[in-house]
Amino acid sequence: MFGKMAADALGISDIGTVISPQDYNKVDADDYILHEEGERIYFLIKSKADEYCFTNLALLHVDGASAMNKKRLLRRYPYSTHAVGDVFLETAGNMDMDVEIKFGIGGKGYSIDIHKKFLTQTKDLYKALFRIARDWDASLAFVSRGDGRYVAQV
């Protein structure tokens, strides 16, 4: 119990690792990729309990309540219908073991701890999320409904 409390206090309890492309088939998220629709994994983070799979079409979050529980909840956030925003990258301090990528998608906030040895890859993820957020905002077209109100059309 003391070890878990110490790990939580030091921020190392659930630090994710970046999965390399040759190992994508070893994670649960790969089972939910829509290959028949041309979906491809671009970036995958795995922690003790969760998987965050960034594809060309969506974010897939395989949410595990704990490492001890086999029950998982899959959430899919297509970029075409779920806005990405508030993208931040927090780099590691002197004593930190991790960097953090923070963003919102579809009204839900995420803060993912990633081991600091993956900083270069995390910077690339930051840039990709930033561009998705920017391009999504720029792609909004507002169409008149005819009653003086407008709706967003992506």
GROMACS .gro file of N, CA and C in nm:
model
  462
    1MET      N    1   0.083  -0.118   0.000
    1MET     CA    2   0.000   0.000   0.000
    1MET      C    3   0.088   0.126   0.000
    2PHE      N    4   0.195   0.124   0.078
    2PHE     CA    5   0.285   0.239   0.082
    2PHE      C    6   0.349   0.261  -0.054
    3GLY      N    7   0.383   0.153  -0.122
    3GLY     CA    8   0.445   0.163  -0.255
    3GLY      C    9   0.351   0.229  -0.354
    4LYS      N   10   0.222   0.194  -0.350
    4LYS     CA   11   0.124   0.255  -0.440
    4LYS      C   12   0.108   0.403  -0.409
    5MET      N   13   0.103   0.438  -0.280
    5MET     CA   14   0.090   0.579  -0.242
    5MET      C   15   0.214   0.657  -0.287
    6ALA      N   16   0.330   0.598  -0.271
    6ALA     CA   17   0.454   0.664  -0.312
    6ALA      C   18   0.456   0.683  -0.464
    7ALA      N   19   0.413   0.581  -0.537
    7ALA     CA   20   0.409   0.591  -0.683
    7ALA      C   21   0.312   0.700  -0.727
    8ASP      N   22   0.196   0.709  -0.662
    8ASP     CA   23   0.100   0.814  -0.693
    8ASP      C   24   0.158   0.952  -0.662
    9ALA      N   25   0.225   0.965  -0.549
    9ALA     CA   26   0.282   1.092  -0.508
    9ALA      C   27   0.392   1.137  -0.604
   10LEU      N   28   0.468   1.042  -0.655
   10LEU     CA   29   0.576   1.074  -0.749
   10LEU      C   30   0.527   1.086  -0.893
   11GLY      N   31   0.400   1.052  -0.915
   11GLY     CA   32   0.344   1.062  -1.049
   11GLY      C   33   0.389   0.953  -1.143
   12ILE      N   34   0.425   0.836  -1.090
   12ILE     CA   35   0.473   0.727  -1.176
   12ILE      C   36   0.381   0.606  -1.172
   13SER      N   37   0.259   0.624  -1.122
   13SER     CA   38   0.171   0.509  -1.104
   13SER      C   39   0.115   0.455  -1.235
   14ASP      N   40   0.093   0.540  -1.334
   14ASP     CA   41   0.033   0.492  -1.459
   14ASP      C   42   0.092   0.567  -1.578
   15ILE      N   43   0.223   0.558  -1.592
   15ILE     CA   44   0.291   0.625  -1.702
   15ILE      C   45   0.283   0.538  -1.826
   16GLY      N   46   0.242   0.600  -1.937
   16GLY     CA   47   0.226   0.527  -2.061
   16GLY      C   48   0.356   0.515  -2.139
   17THR      N   49   0.356   0.418  -2.229
   17THR     CA   50   0.467   0.401  -2.321
   17THR      C   51   0.412   0.412  -2.464
   18VAL      N   52   0.496   0.455  -2.554
   18VAL     CA   53   0.458   0.463  -2.694
   18VAL      C   54   0.485   0.327  -2.756
   19ILE      N   55   0.384   0.272  -2.821
   19ILE     CA   56   0.396   0.141  -2.884
   19ILE      C   57   0.444   0.159  -3.027
   20SER      N   58   0.542   0.081  -3.066
   20SER     CA   59   0.597   0.092  -3.201
   20SER      C   60   0.505   0.019  -3.300
   21PRO      N   61   0.506   0.061  -3.427
   21PRO     CA   62   0.415   0.002  -3.527
   21PRO      C   63   0.423  -0.151  -3.537
   22GLN      N   64   0.539  -0.208  -3.520
   22GLN     CA   65   0.548  -0.355  -3.531
   22GLN      C   66   0.477  -0.426  -3.417
   23ASP      N   67   0.441  -0.352  -3.310
   23ASP     CA   68   0.372  -0.413  -3.195
   23ASP      C   69   0.225  -0.374  -3.185
   24TYR      N   70   0.170  -0.305  -3.284
   24TYR     CA   71   0.029  -0.264  -3.280
   24TYR      C   72  -0.064  -0.385  -3.265
   25ASN      N   73  -0.027  -0.496  -3.326
   25ASN     CA   74  -0.112  -0.615  -3.319
   25ASN      C   75  -0.114  -0.679  -3.181
   26LYS      N   76  -0.034  -0.632  -3.087
   26LYS     CA   77  -0.028  -0.689  -2.953
   26LYS      C   78  -0.114  -0.615  -2.852
   27VAL      N   79  -0.188  -0.512  -2.896
   27VAL     CA   80  -0.271  -0.433  -2.806
   27VAL      C   81  -0.417  -0.451  -2.843
   28ASP      N   82  -0.506  -0.426  -2.746
   28ASP     CA   83  -0.650  -0.443  -2.769
   28ASP      C   84  -0.704  -0.347  -2.874
   29ALA      N   85  -0.656  -0.223  -2.876
   29ALA     CA   86  -0.711  -0.122  -2.967
   29ALA      C   87  -0.704  -0.166  -3.113
   30ASP      N   88  -0.604  -0.243  -3.150
   30ASP     CA   89  -0.589  -0.288  -3.289
   30ASP      C   90  -0.711  -0.368  -3.336
   31ASP      N   91  -0.779  -0.434  -3.244
   31ASP     CA   92  -0.896  -0.515  -3.280
   31ASP      C   93  -1.015  -0.430  -3.324
   32TYR      N   94  -1.013  -0.301  -3.298
   32TYR     CA   95  -1.126  -0.213  -3.326
   32TYR      C   96  -1.100  -0.115  -3.441
   33ILE      N   97  -0.989  -0.133  -3.509
   33ILE     CA   98  -0.955  -0.047  -3.623
   33ILE      C   99  -1.040  -0.088  -3.743
   34LEU      N  100  -1.098   0.010  -3.811
   34LEU     CA  101  -1.184  -0.015  -3.927
   34LEU      C  102  -1.097  -0.023  -4.054
   35HIS      N  103  -1.024  -0.133  -4.065
   35HIS     CA  104  -0.933  -0.152  -4.178
   35HIS      C  105  -1.007  -0.144  -4.311
   36GLU      N  106  -1.130  -0.197  -4.314
   36GLU     CA  107  -1.209  -0.198  -4.437
   36GLU      C  108  -1.246  -0.057  -4.483
   37GLU      N  109  -1.235   0.042  -4.395
   37GLU     CA  110  -1.263   0.181  -4.430
   37GLU      C  111  -1.134   0.263  -4.445
   38GLY      N  112  -1.020   0.194  -4.448
   38GLY     CA  113  -0.893   0.261  -4.467
   38GLY      C  114  -0.836   0.323  -4.340
   39GLU      N  115  -0.888   0.284  -4.225
   39GLU     CA  116  -0.837   0.340  -4.100
   39GLU      C  117  -0.699   0.280  -4.068
   40ARG      N  118  -0.606   0.369  -4.025
   40ARG     CA  119  -0.471   0.325  -3.992
   40ARG      C  120  -0.429   0.389  -3.860
   41ILE      N  121  -0.353   0.315  -3.782
   41ILE     CA  122  -0.300   0.366  -3.656
   41ILE      C  123  -0.180   0.456  -3.688
   42TYR      N  124  -0.179   0.575  -3.628
   42TYR     CA  125  -0.067   0.665  -3.641
   42TYR      C  126   0.016   0.675  -3.514
   43PHE      N  127  -0.051   0.657  -3.398
   43PHE     CA  128   0.018   0.676  -3.271
   43PHE      C  129  -0.059   0.597  -3.166
   44LEU      N  130   0.013   0.524  -3.081
   44LEU     CA  131  -0.053   0.442  -2.980
   44LEU      C  132   0.023   0.451  -2.848
   45ILE      N  133  -0.052   0.483  -2.742
   45ILE     CA  134   0.005   0.492  -2.607
   45ILE      C  135  -0.064   0.387  -2.523
   46LYS      N  136   0.015   0.311  -2.447
   46LYS     CA  137  -0.039   0.208  -2.358
   46LYS      C  138   0.013   0.232  -2.218
   47SER      N  139  -0.081   0.237  -2.123
   47SER     CA  140  -0.045   0.245  -1.982
   47SER      C  141  -0.093   0.116  -1.915
   48LYS      N  142  -0.080   0.107  -1.784
   48LYS     CA  143  -0.124  -0.014  -1.715
   48LYS      C  144  -0.271  -0.043  -1.739
   49ALA      N  145  -0.354   0.062  -1.739
   49ALA     CA  146  -0.499   0.042  -1.747
   49ALA      C  147  -0.559   0.083  -1.881
   50ASP      N  148  -0.498   0.175  -1.953
   50ASP     CA  149  -0.560   0.235  -2.071
   50ASP      C  150  -0.476   0.222  -2.196
   51GLU      N  151  -0.545   0.234  -2.310
   51GLU     CA  152  -0.478   0.247  -2.439
   51GLU      C  153  -0.540   0.367  -2.510
   52TYR      N  154  -0.455   0.448  -2.571
   52TYR     CA  155  -0.499   0.564  -2.647
   52TYR      C  156  -0.446   0.545  -2.788
   53CYS      N  157  -0.537   0.521  -2.880
   53CYS     CA  158  -0.501   0.489  -3.017
   53CYS      C  159  -0.546   0.604  -3.109
   54PHE      N  160  -0.450   0.672  -3.168
   54PHE     CA  161  -0.478   0.783  -3.258
   54PHE      C  162  -0.465   0.731  -3.401
   55THR      N  163  -0.576   0.734  -3.474
   55THR     CA  164  -0.576   0.687  -3.612
   55THR      C  165  -0.596   0.807  -3.705
   56ASN      N  166  -0.599   0.779  -3.833
   56ASN     CA  167  -0.627   0.884  -3.930
   56ASN      C  168  -0.774   0.928  -3.925
   57LEU      N  169  -0.862   0.853  -3.858
   57LEU     CA  170  -1.004   0.885  -3.853
   57LEU      C  171  -1.056   0.923  -3.715
   58ALA      N  172  -0.993   0.872  -3.608
   58ALA     CA  173  -1.052   0.888  -3.475
   58ALA      C  174  -0.950   0.863  -3.365
   59LEU      N  175  -0.991   0.902  -3.244
   59LEU     CA  176  -0.921   0.858  -3.123
   59LEU      C  177  -1.002   0.742  -3.067
   60LEU      N  178  -0.933   0.632  -3.040
   60LEU     CA  179  -0.995   0.519  -2.970
   60LEU      C  180  -0.932   0.514  -2.832
   61HIS      N  181  -1.018   0.516  -2.731
   61HIS     CA  182  -0.970   0.506  -2.593
   61HIS      C  183  -1.023   0.375  -2.536
   62VAL      N  184  -0.934   0.281  -2.512
   62VAL     CA  185  -0.969   0.155  -2.446
   62VAL      C  186  -0.943   0.180  -2.298
   63ASP      N  187  -1.052   0.197  -2.225
   63ASP     CA  188  -1.048   0.241  -2.086
   63ASP      C  189  -1.060   0.120  -1.994
   64GLY      N  190  -0.955   0.096  -1.918
   64GLY     CA  191  -0.958  -0.011  -1.818
   64GLY      C  192  -0.962   0.050  -1.680
   65ALA      N  193  -1.056   0.009  -1.599
   65ALA     CA  194  -1.071   0.066  -1.465
   65ALA      C  195  -0.945   0.046  -1.381
   66SER      N  196  -0.883  -0.069  -1.397
   66SER     CA  197  -0.759  -0.096  -1.326
   66SER      C  198  -0.685  -0.209  -1.395
   67ALA      N  199  -0.562  -0.223  -1.361
   67ALA     CA  200  -0.482  -0.330  -1.421
   67ALA      C  201  -0.530  -0.467  -1.372
   68MET      N  202  -0.598  -0.470  -1.259
   68MET     CA  203  -0.644  -0.597  -1.202
   68MET      C  204  -0.777  -0.641  -1.262
   69ASN      N  205  -0.849  -0.553  -1.330
   69ASN     CA  206  -0.980  -0.583  -1.383
   69ASN      C  207  -0.970  -0.601  -1.534
   70LYS      N  208  -1.031  -0.707  -1.586
   70LYS     CA  209  -1.027  -0.734  -1.729
   70LYS      C  210  -1.134  -0.658  -1.806
   71LYS      N  211  -1.231  -0.600  -1.737
   71LYS     CA  212  -1.339  -0.529  -1.804
   71LYS      C  213  -1.284  -0.401  -1.865
   72ARG      N  214  -1.317  -0.378  -1.994
   72ARG     CA  215  -1.268  -0.261  -2.066
   72ARG      C  216  -1.387  -0.189  -2.130
   73LEU      N  217  -1.375  -0.059  -2.143
   73LEU     CA  218  -1.476   0.022  -2.210
   73LEU      C  219  -1.409   0.090  -2.328
   74LEU      N  220  -1.465   0.071  -2.447
   74LEU     CA  221  -1.410   0.132  -2.568
   74LEU      C  222  -1.487   0.259  -2.600
   75ARG      N  223  -1.415   0.367  -2.618
   75ARG     CA  224  -1.473   0.493  -2.662
   75ARG      C  225  -1.408   0.530  -2.795
   76ARG      N  226  -1.490   0.569  -2.892
   76ARG     CA  227  -1.440   0.613  -3.023
   76ARG      C  228  -1.485   0.756  -3.044
   77TYR      N  229  -1.389   0.843  -3.079
   77TYR     CA  230  -1.416   0.983  -3.105
   77TYR      C  231  -1.371   1.017  -3.248
   78PRO      N  232  -1.461   1.006  -3.347
   78PRO     CA  233  -1.422   1.044  -3.483
   78PRO      C  234  -1.388   1.193  -3.489
   79TYR      N  235  -1.277   1.226  -3.554
   79TYR     CA  236  -1.236   1.365  -3.564
   79TYR      C  237  -1.338   1.448  -3.643
   80SER      N  238  -1.411   1.383  -3.733
   80SER     CA  239  -1.507   1.456  -3.817
   80SER      C  240  -1.627   1.508  -3.738
   81THR      N  241  -1.656   1.446  -3.623
   81THR     CA  242  -1.774   1.488  -3.545
   81THR      C  243  -1.741   1.529  -3.403
   82HIS      N  244  -1.618   1.512  -3.360
   82HIS     CA  245  -1.577   1.548  -3.224
   82HIS      C  246  -1.459   1.645  -3.231
   83ALA      N  247  -1.485   1.768  -3.194
   83ALA     CA  248  -1.381   1.871  -3.203
   83ALA      C  249  -1.268   1.843  -3.105
   84VAL      N  250  -1.147   1.863  -3.153
   84VAL     CA  251  -1.028   1.854  -3.069
   84VAL      C  252  -0.988   1.997  -3.033
   85GLY      N  253  -0.950   2.019  -2.907
   85GLY     CA  254  -0.910   2.153  -2.866
   85GLY      C  255  -0.830   2.150  -2.738
   86ASP      N  256  -0.788   2.270  -2.696
   86ASP     CA  257  -0.712   2.286  -2.571
   86ASP      C  258  -0.596   2.187  -2.563
   87VAL      N  259  -0.514   2.188  -2.666
   87VAL     CA  260  -0.400   2.095  -2.675
   87VAL      C  261  -0.279   2.156  -2.605
   88PHE      N  262  -0.224   2.083  -2.509
   88PHE     CA  263  -0.108   2.127  -2.432
   88PHE      C  264  -0.007   2.014  -2.420
   89LEU      N  265   0.118   2.051  -2.411
   89LEU     CA  266   0.226   1.955  -2.383
   89LEU      C  267   0.301   2.006  -2.261
   90GLU      N  268   0.310   1.924  -2.159
   90GLU     CA  269   0.385   1.958  -2.039
   90GLU      C  270   0.511   1.873  -2.037
   91THR      N  271   0.624   1.938  -2.046
   91THR     CA  272   0.750   1.864  -2.048
   91THR      C  273   0.791   1.825  -1.907
   92ALA      N  274   0.888   1.738  -1.896
   92ALA     CA  275   0.931   1.685  -1.767
   92ALA      C  276   1.022   1.784  -1.696
   93GLY      N  277   1.004   1.793  -1.564
   93GLY     CA  278   1.096   1.869  -1.480
   93GLY      C  279   1.213   1.782  -1.441
   94ASN      N  280   1.298   1.833  -1.355
   94ASN     CA  281   1.419   1.759  -1.314
   94ASN      C  282   1.387   1.626  -1.247
   95MET      N  283   1.283   1.623  -1.166
   95MET     CA  284   1.250   1.501  -1.091
   95MET      C  285   1.142   1.417  -1.157
   96ASP      N  286   1.081   1.467  -1.264
   96ASP     CA  287   0.971   1.397  -1.328
   96ASP      C  288   1.020   1.279  -1.411
   97MET      N  289   0.935   1.178  -1.416
   97MET     CA  290   0.962   1.061  -1.500
   97MET      C  291   0.878   1.066  -1.628
   98ASP      N  292   0.789   1.167  -1.637
   98ASP     CA  293   0.695   1.167  -1.747
   98ASP      C  294   0.673   1.306  -1.805
   99VAL      N  295   0.619   1.306  -1.927
   99VAL     CA  296   0.567   1.425  -1.992
   99VAL      C  297   0.416   1.404  -2.000
  100GLU      N  298   0.343   1.512  -2.022
  100GLU     CA  299   0.198   1.501  -2.027
  100GLU      C  300   0.145   1.568  -2.151
  101ILE      N  301   0.057   1.498  -2.221
  101ILE     CA  302  -0.016   1.557  -2.332
  101ILE      C  303  -0.159   1.576  -2.283
  102LYS      N  304  -0.210   1.698  -2.299
  102LYS     CA  305  -0.344   1.731  -2.251
  102LYS      C  306  -0.423   1.786  -2.368
  103PHE      N  307  -0.549   1.742  -2.378
  103PHE     CA  308  -0.635   1.791  -2.486
  103PHE      C  309  -0.779   1.757  -2.451
  104GLY      N  310  -0.868   1.820  -2.524
  104GLY     CA  311  -1.010   1.788  -2.512
  104GLY      C  312  -1.058   1.735  -2.646
  105ILE      N  313  -1.153   1.643  -2.640
  105ILE     CA  314  -1.216   1.593  -2.763
  105ILE      C  315  -1.360   1.559  -2.730
  106GLY      N  316  -1.449   1.613  -2.809
  106GLY     CA  317  -1.591   1.586  -2.788
  106GLY      C  318  -1.640   1.625  -2.650
  107GLY      N  319  -1.585   1.730  -2.592
  107GLY     CA  320  -1.628   1.775  -2.460
  107GLY      C  321  -1.566   1.702  -2.343
  108LYS      N  322  -1.478   1.607  -2.369
  108LYS     CA  323  -1.412   1.532  -2.262
  108LYS      C  324  -1.264   1.570  -2.259
  109GLY      N  325  -1.213   1.594  -2.139
  109GLY     CA  326  -1.073   1.629  -2.124
  109GLY      C  327  -0.987   1.506  -2.098
  110TYR      N  328  -0.870   1.504  -2.161
  110TYR     CA  329  -0.775   1.396  -2.140
  110TYR      C  330  -0.641   1.455  -2.095
  111SER      N  331  -0.576   1.385  -2.005
  111SER     CA  332  -0.441   1.416  -1.961
  111SER      C  333  -0.367   1.283  -1.955
  112ILE      N  334  -0.275   1.262  -2.047
  112ILE     CA  335  -0.207   1.133  -2.060
  112ILE      C  336  -0.061   1.149  -2.021
  113ASP      N  337  -0.019   1.073  -1.921
  113ASP     CA  338   0.122   1.072  -1.879
  113ASP      C  339   0.198   0.972  -1.966
  114ILE      N  340   0.311   1.017  -2.019
  114ILE     CA  341   0.393   0.933  -2.107
  114ILE      C  342   0.536   0.941  -2.057
  115HIS      N  343   0.604   0.828  -2.053
  115HIS     CA  344   0.743   0.827  -2.006
  115HIS      C  345   0.825   0.929  -2.085
  116LYS      N  346   0.911   1.001  -2.015
  116LYS     CA  347   0.985   1.111  -2.078
  116LYS      C  348   1.082   1.066  -2.187
  117LYS      N  349   1.115   0.938  -2.192
  117LYS     CA  350   1.204   0.893  -2.300
  117LYS      C  351   1.134   0.898  -2.436
  118PHE      N  352   0.999   0.918  -2.434
  118PHE     CA  353   0.922   0.929  -2.558
  118PHE      C  354   0.888   1.075  -2.591
  119LEU      N  355   0.967   1.170  -2.541
  119LEU     CA  356   0.938   1.311  -2.561
  119LEU      C  357   0.931   1.348  -2.709
  120THR      N  358   1.023   1.299  -2.789
  120THR     CA  359   1.023   1.334  -2.932
  120THR      C  360   0.894   1.288  -2.999
  121GLN      N  361   0.850   1.165  -2.971
  121GLN     CA  362   0.726   1.114  -3.029
  121GLN      C  363   0.606   1.193  -2.976
  122THR      N  364   0.610   1.232  -2.848
  122THR     CA  365   0.500   1.307  -2.788
  122THR      C  366   0.490   1.445  -2.850
  123LYS      N  367   0.603   1.505  -2.885
  123LYS     CA  368   0.601   1.634  -2.955
  123LYS      C  369   0.531   1.620  -3.090
  124ASP      N  370   0.558   1.510  -3.160
  124ASP     CA  371   0.490   1.486  -3.288
  124ASP      C  372   0.339   1.470  -3.268
  125LEU      N  373   0.299   1.400  -3.162
  125LEU     CA  374   0.156   1.385  -3.133
  125LEU      C  375   0.095   1.521  -3.103
  126TYR      N  376   0.165   1.603  -3.025
  126TYR     CA  377   0.116   1.738  -2.995
  126TYR      C  378   0.090   1.816  -3.124
  127LYS      N  379   0.186   1.813  -3.216
  127LYS     CA  380   0.171   1.887  -3.342
  127LYS      C  381   0.054   1.834  -3.424
  128ALA      N  382   0.036   1.702  -3.425
  128ALA     CA  383  -0.076   1.644  -3.500
  128ALA      C  384  -0.210   1.685  -3.439
  129LEU      N  385  -0.222   1.678  -3.306
  129LEU     CA  386  -0.347   1.717  -3.240
  129LEU      C  387  -0.374   1.866  -3.260
  130PHE      N  388  -0.270   1.948  -3.253
  130PHE     CA  389  -0.286   2.091  -3.276
  130PHE      C  390  -0.341   2.118  -3.416
  131ARG      N  391  -0.285   2.049  -3.515
  131ARG     CA  392  -0.332   2.068  -3.654
  131ARG      C  393  -0.474   2.018  -3.673
  132ILE      N  394  -0.508   1.906  -3.610
  132ILE     CA  395  -0.646   1.856  -3.619
  132ILE      C  396  -0.742   1.960  -3.562
  133ALA      N  397  -0.707   2.017  -3.447
  133ALA     CA  398  -0.791   2.119  -3.383
  133ALA      C  399  -0.803   2.241  -3.474
  134ARG      N  400  -0.693   2.287  -3.527
  134ARG     CA  401  -0.694   2.406  -3.613
  134ARG      C  402  -0.773   2.381  -3.741
  135ASP      N  403  -0.748   2.267  -3.805
  135ASP     CA  404  -0.814   2.237  -3.931
  135ASP      C  405  -0.963   2.211  -3.912
  136TRP      N  406  -1.000   2.151  -3.799
  136TRP     CA  407  -1.142   2.127  -3.772
  136TRP      C  408  -1.214   2.260  -3.760
  137ASP      N  409  -1.155   2.355  -3.687
  137ASP     CA  410  -1.217   2.487  -3.672
  137ASP      C  411  -1.228   2.556  -3.808
  138ALA      N  412  -1.126   2.544  -3.890
  138ALA     CA  413  -1.125   2.610  -4.019
  138ALA      C  414  -1.222   2.546  -4.117
  139SER      N  415  -1.258   2.420  -4.095
  139SER     CA  416  -1.345   2.350  -4.190
  139SER      C  417  -1.493   2.372  -4.161
  140LEU      N  418  -1.523   2.439  -4.051
  140LEU     CA  419  -1.663   2.462  -4.019
  140LEU      C  420  -1.726   2.558  -4.120
  141ALA      N  421  -1.838   2.518  -4.172
  141ALA     CA  422  -1.915   2.606  -4.259
  141ALA      C  423  -2.051   2.624  -4.193
  142PHE      N  424  -2.096   2.747  -4.185
  142PHE     CA  425  -2.224   2.772  -4.123
  142PHE      C  426  -2.329   2.790  -4.232
  143VAL      N  427  -2.436   2.713  -4.220
  143VAL     CA  428  -2.541   2.712  -4.319
  143VAL      C  429  -2.668   2.765  -4.256
  144SER      N  430  -2.735   2.853  -4.327
  144SER     CA  431  -2.860   2.909  -4.278
  144SER      C  432  -2.968   2.801  -4.281
  145ARG      N  433  -3.046   2.797  -4.173
  145ARG     CA  434  -3.159   2.704  -4.168
  145ARG      C  435  -3.286   2.769  -4.225
  146GLY      N  436  -3.277   2.896  -4.261
  146GLY     CA  437  -3.392   2.965  -4.317
  146GLY      C  438  -3.477   3.036  -4.214
  147ASP      N  439  -3.450   3.013  -4.087
  147ASP     CA  440  -3.529   3.076  -3.981
  147ASP      C  441  -3.445   3.178  -3.903
  148GLY      N  442  -3.339   3.226  -3.966
  148GLY     CA  443  -3.253   3.324  -3.901
  148GLY      C  444  -3.145   3.261  -3.814
  149ARG      N  445  -3.147   3.129  -3.801
  149ARG     CA  446  -3.045   3.060  -3.724
  149ARG      C  447  -2.953   2.986  -3.819
  150TYR      N  448  -2.832   2.960  -3.769
  150TYR     CA  449  -2.731   2.892  -3.849
  150TYR      C  450  -2.687   2.766  -3.777
  151VAL      N  451  -2.649   2.665  -3.855
  151VAL     CA  452  -2.596   2.542  -3.799
  151VAL      C  453  -2.458   2.519  -3.859
  152ALA      N  454  -2.373   2.452  -3.781
  152ALA     CA  455  -2.239   2.419  -3.831
  152ALA      C  456  -2.247   2.294  -3.916
  153GLN      N  457  -2.181   2.300  -4.029
  153GLN     CA  458  -2.175   2.184  -4.116
  153GLN      C  459  -2.029   2.155  -4.143
  154VAL      N  460  -1.986   2.033  -4.113
  154VAL     CA  461  -1.846   1.996  -4.133
  154VAL      C  462  -1.831   1.932  -4.268
   0.00000   0.00000   0.00000
